[in-house]
PDB file of C-alpha atoms in Angstrom:
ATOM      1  CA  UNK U   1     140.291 176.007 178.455  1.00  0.00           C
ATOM      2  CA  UNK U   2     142.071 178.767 180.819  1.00  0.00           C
ATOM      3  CA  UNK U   3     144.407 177.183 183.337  1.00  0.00           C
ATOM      4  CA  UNK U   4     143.725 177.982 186.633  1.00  0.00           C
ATOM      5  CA  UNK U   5     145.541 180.978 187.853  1.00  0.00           C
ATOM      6  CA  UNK U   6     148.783 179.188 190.504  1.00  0.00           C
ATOM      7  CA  UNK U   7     151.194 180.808 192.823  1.00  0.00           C
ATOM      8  CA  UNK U   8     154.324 179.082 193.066  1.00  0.00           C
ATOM      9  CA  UNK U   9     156.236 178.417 196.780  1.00  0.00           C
ATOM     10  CA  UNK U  10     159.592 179.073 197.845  1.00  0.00           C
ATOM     11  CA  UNK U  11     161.914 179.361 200.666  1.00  0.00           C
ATOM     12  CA  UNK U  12     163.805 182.048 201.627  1.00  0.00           C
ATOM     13  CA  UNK U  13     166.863 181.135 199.058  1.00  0.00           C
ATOM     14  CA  UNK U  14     164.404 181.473 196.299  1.00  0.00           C
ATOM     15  CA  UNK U  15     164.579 177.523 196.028  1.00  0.00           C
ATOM     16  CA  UNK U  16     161.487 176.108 194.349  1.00  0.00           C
ATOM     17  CA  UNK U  17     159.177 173.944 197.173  1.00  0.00           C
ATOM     18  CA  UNK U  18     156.159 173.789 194.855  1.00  0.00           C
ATOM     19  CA  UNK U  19     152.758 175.186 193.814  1.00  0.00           C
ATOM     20  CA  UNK U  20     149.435 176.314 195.064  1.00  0.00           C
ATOM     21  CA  UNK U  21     145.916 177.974 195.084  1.00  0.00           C
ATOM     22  CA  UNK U  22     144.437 180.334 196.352  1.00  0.00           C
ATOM     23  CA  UNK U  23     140.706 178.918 197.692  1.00  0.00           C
ATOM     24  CA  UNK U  24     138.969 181.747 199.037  1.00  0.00           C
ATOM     25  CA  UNK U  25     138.624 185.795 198.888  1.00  0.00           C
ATOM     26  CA  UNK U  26     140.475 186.053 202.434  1.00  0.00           C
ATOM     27  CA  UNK U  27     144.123 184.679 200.227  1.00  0.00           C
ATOM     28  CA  UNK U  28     144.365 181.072 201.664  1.00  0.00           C
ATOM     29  CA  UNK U  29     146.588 179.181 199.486  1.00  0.00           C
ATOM     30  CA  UNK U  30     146.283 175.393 199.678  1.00  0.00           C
ATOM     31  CA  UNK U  31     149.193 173.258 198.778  1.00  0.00           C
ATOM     32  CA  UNK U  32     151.234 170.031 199.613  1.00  0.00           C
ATOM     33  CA  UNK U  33     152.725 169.784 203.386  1.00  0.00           C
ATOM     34  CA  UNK U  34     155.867 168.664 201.682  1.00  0.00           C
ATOM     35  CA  UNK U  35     156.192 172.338 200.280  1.00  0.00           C
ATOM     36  CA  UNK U  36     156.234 174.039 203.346  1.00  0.00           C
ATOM     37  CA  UNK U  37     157.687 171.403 205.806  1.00  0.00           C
ATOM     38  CA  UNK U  38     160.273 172.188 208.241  1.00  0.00           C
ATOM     39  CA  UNK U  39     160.720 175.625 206.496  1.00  0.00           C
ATOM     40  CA  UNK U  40     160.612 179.044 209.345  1.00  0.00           C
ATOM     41  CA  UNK U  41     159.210 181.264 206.471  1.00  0.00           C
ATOM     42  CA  UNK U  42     157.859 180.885 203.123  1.00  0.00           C
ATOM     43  CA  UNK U  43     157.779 182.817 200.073  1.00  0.00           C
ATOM     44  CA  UNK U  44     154.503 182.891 197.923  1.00  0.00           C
ATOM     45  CA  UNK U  45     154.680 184.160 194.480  1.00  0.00           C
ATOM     46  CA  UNK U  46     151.609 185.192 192.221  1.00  0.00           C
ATOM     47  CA  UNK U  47     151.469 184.856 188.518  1.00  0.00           C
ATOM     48  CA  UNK U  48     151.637 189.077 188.310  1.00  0.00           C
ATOM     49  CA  UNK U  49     154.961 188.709 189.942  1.00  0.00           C
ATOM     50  CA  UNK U  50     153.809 190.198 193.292  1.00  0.00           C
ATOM     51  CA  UNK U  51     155.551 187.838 196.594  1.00  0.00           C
ATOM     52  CA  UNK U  52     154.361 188.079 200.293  1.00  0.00           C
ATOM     53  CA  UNK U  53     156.511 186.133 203.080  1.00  0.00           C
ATOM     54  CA  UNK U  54     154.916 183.729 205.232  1.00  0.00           C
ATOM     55  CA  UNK U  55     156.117 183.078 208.784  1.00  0.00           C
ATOM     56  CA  UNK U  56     155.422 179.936 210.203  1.00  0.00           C
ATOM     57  CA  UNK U  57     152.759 181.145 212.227  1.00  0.00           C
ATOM     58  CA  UNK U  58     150.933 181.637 209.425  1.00  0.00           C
ATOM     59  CA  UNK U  59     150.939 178.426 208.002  1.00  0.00           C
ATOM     60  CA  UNK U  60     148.302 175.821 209.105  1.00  0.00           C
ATOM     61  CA  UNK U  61     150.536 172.260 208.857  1.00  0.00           C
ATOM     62  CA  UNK U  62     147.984 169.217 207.831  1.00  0.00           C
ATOM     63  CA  UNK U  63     150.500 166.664 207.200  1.00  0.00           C
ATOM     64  CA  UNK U  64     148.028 164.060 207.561  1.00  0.00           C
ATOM     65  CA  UNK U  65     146.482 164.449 204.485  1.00  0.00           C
ATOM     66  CA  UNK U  66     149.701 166.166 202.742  1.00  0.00           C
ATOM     67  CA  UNK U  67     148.046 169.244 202.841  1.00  0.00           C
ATOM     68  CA  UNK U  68     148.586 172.864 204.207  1.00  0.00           C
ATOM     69  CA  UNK U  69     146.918 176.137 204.076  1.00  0.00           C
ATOM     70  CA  UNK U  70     148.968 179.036 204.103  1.00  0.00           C
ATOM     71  CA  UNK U  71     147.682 182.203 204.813  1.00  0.00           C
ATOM     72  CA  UNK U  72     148.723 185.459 202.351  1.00  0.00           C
ATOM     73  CA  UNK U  73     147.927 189.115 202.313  1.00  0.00           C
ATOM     74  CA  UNK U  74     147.193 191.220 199.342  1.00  0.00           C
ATOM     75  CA  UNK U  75     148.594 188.710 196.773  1.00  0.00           C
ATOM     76  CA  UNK U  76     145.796 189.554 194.363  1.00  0.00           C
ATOM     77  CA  UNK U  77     144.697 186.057 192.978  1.00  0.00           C
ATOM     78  CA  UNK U  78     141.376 184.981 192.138  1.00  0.00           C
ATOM     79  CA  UNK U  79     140.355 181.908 194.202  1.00  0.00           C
ATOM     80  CA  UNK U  80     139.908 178.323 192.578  1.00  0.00           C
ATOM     81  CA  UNK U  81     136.830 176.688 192.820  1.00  0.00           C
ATOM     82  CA  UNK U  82     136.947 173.646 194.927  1.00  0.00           C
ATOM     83  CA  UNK U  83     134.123 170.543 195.072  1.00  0.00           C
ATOM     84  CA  UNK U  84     133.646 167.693 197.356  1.00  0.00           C
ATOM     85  CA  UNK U  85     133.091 165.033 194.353  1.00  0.00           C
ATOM     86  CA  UNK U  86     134.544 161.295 194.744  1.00  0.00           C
ATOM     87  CA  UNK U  87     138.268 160.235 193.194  1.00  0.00           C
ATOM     88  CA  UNK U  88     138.047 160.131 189.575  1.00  0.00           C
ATOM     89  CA  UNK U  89     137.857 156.638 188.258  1.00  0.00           C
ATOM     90  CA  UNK U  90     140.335 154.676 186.994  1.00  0.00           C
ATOM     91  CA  UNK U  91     141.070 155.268 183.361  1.00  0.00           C
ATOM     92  CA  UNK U  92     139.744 159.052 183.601  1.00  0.00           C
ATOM     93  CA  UNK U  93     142.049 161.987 182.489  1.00  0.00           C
ATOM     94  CA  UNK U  94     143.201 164.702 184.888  1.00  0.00           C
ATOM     95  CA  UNK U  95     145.055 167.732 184.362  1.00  0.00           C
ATOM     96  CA  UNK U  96     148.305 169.098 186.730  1.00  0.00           C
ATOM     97  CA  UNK U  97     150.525 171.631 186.806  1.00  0.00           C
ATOM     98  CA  UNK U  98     153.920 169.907 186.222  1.00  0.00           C
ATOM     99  CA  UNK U  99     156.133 171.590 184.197  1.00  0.00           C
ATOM    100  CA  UNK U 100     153.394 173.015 182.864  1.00  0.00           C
ATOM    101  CA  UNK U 101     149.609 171.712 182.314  1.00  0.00           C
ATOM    102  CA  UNK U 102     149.925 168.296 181.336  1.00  0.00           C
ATOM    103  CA  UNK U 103     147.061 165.768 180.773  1.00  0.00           C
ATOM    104  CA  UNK U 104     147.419 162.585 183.404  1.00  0.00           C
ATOM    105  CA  UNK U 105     145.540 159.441 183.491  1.00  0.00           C
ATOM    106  CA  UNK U 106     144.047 158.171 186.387  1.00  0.00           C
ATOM    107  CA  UNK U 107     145.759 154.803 187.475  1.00  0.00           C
ATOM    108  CA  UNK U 108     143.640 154.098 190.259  1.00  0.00           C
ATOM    109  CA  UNK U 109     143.941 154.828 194.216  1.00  0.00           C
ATOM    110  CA  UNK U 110     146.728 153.095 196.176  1.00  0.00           C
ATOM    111  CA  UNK U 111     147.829 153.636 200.014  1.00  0.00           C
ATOM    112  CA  UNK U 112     151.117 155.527 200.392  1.00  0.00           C
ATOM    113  CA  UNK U 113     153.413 156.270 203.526  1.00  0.00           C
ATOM    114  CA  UNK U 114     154.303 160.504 203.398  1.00  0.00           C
ATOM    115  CA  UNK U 115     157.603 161.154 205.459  1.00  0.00           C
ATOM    116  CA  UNK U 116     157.187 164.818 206.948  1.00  0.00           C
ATOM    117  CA  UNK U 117     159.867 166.220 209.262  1.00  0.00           C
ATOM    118  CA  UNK U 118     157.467 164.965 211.973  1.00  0.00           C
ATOM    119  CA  UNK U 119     157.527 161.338 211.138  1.00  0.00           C
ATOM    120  CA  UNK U 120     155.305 159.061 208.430  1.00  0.00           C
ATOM    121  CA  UNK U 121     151.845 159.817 207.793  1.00  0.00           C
ATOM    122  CA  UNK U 122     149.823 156.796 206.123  1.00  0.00           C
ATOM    123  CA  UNK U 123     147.705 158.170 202.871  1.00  0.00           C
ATOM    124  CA  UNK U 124     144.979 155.844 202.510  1.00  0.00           C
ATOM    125  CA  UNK U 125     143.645 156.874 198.854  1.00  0.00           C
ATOM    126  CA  UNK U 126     146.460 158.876 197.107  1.00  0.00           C
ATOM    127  CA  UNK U 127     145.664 159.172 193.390  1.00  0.00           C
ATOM    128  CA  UNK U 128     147.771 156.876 191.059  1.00  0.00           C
ATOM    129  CA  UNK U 129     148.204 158.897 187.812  1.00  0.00           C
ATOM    130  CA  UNK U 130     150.725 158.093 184.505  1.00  0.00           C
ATOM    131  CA  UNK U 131     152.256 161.244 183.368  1.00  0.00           C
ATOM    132  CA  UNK U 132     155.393 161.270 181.278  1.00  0.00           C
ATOM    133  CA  UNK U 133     158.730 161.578 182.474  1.00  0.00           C
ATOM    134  CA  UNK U 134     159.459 165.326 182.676  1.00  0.00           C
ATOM    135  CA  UNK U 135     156.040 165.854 184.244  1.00  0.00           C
ATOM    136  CA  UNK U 136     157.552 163.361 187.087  1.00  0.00           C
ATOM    137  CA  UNK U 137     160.375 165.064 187.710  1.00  0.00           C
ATOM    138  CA  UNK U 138     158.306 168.164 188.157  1.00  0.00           C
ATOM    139  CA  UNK U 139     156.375 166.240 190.686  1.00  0.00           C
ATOM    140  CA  UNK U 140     159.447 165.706 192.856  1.00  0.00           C
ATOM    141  CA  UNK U 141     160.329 167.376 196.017  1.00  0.00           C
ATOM    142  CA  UNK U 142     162.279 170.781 194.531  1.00  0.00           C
ATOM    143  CA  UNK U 143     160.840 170.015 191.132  1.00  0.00           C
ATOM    144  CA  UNK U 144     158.244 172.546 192.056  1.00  0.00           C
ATOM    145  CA  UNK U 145     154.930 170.921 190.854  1.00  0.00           C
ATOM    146  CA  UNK U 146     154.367 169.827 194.455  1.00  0.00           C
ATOM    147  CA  UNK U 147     150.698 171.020 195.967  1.00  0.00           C
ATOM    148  CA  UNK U 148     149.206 171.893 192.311  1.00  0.00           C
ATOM    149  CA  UNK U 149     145.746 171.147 192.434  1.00  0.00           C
ATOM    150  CA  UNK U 150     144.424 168.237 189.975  1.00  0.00           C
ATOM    151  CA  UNK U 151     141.932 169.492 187.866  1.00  0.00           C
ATOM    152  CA  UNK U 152     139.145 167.333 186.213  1.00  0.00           C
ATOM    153  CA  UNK U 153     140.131 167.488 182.067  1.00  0.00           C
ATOM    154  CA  UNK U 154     136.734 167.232 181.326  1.00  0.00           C
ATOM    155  CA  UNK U 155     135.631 170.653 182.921  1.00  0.00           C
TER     156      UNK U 155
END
């Protein structure tokens, strides 16, 4: 299996915010809101090593669903196919990129409050998963893992 080609985000200081895709030929990268919140400018970094800086204005904040879609020019990564299917059941395995692509199983779906800079945003079906300890700590805010798409293991 060939894991889906990822840019990674960070501010300005080079600090790690998190991960991405790209999800169409124009270079919109979707990630978490939490790796873009409250920042003036980001910095998007493709696997080849090529970067393109992202003011504000071009970032489209959806903090209601964690989300965010920034938009790049000429970063050069192929887009990731995205489906509409339902939340995998519980039990299923998952693959994310956290510290690398690491298998996750699906716990179930839970309600979860999201504090932006903005204020809390209620998540009514966040995806539970078990993954081990280091792939946690990827998951964290800085750990930059956060906004990696999860990827069904079985395709």
């Amino acid at each position: 299996m060939v894991d889906p080609p990822l840019v990674r985000i960070s501010d300005l200081a080079g600090r790690p915010r998190g991960a991405g895709f790209v999800a169409d030929d124009r270079g919109t990268v979707v990630t978490s809101h939490e790796a873009v919140d409250g920042l003036g400018h980001v910095v998007v970094h493709a696997p080849d090593g090529g970067t393109c800086l992202v003011s504000a204005d071009g970032v489209v904040p959806l903090p209601g669903a964690d989300l965010a879609l920034v938009r790049t020019d000429g970063l050069d990564v192929a887009p990731l196919a995205v489906a509409a299917l339902p939340p995998p059941e519980q039990g299923a395995y998952v693959r994310i990129p956290a510290g690398g692509w690491r298998e996750a199983r699906v716990l179930g779906q839970t309600s979860v409050t999201y504090t932006a800079t903005d204020g809390l945003h209620l998540l009514d079906h966040a995806v539970e998963l078990a993954v081990g300890t280091a792939g946690a700590d990827a998951l964290r805010v800085g750990g930059g893992a956060a906004g990696g798409p999860v990827v069904d293991a079985a395709t």
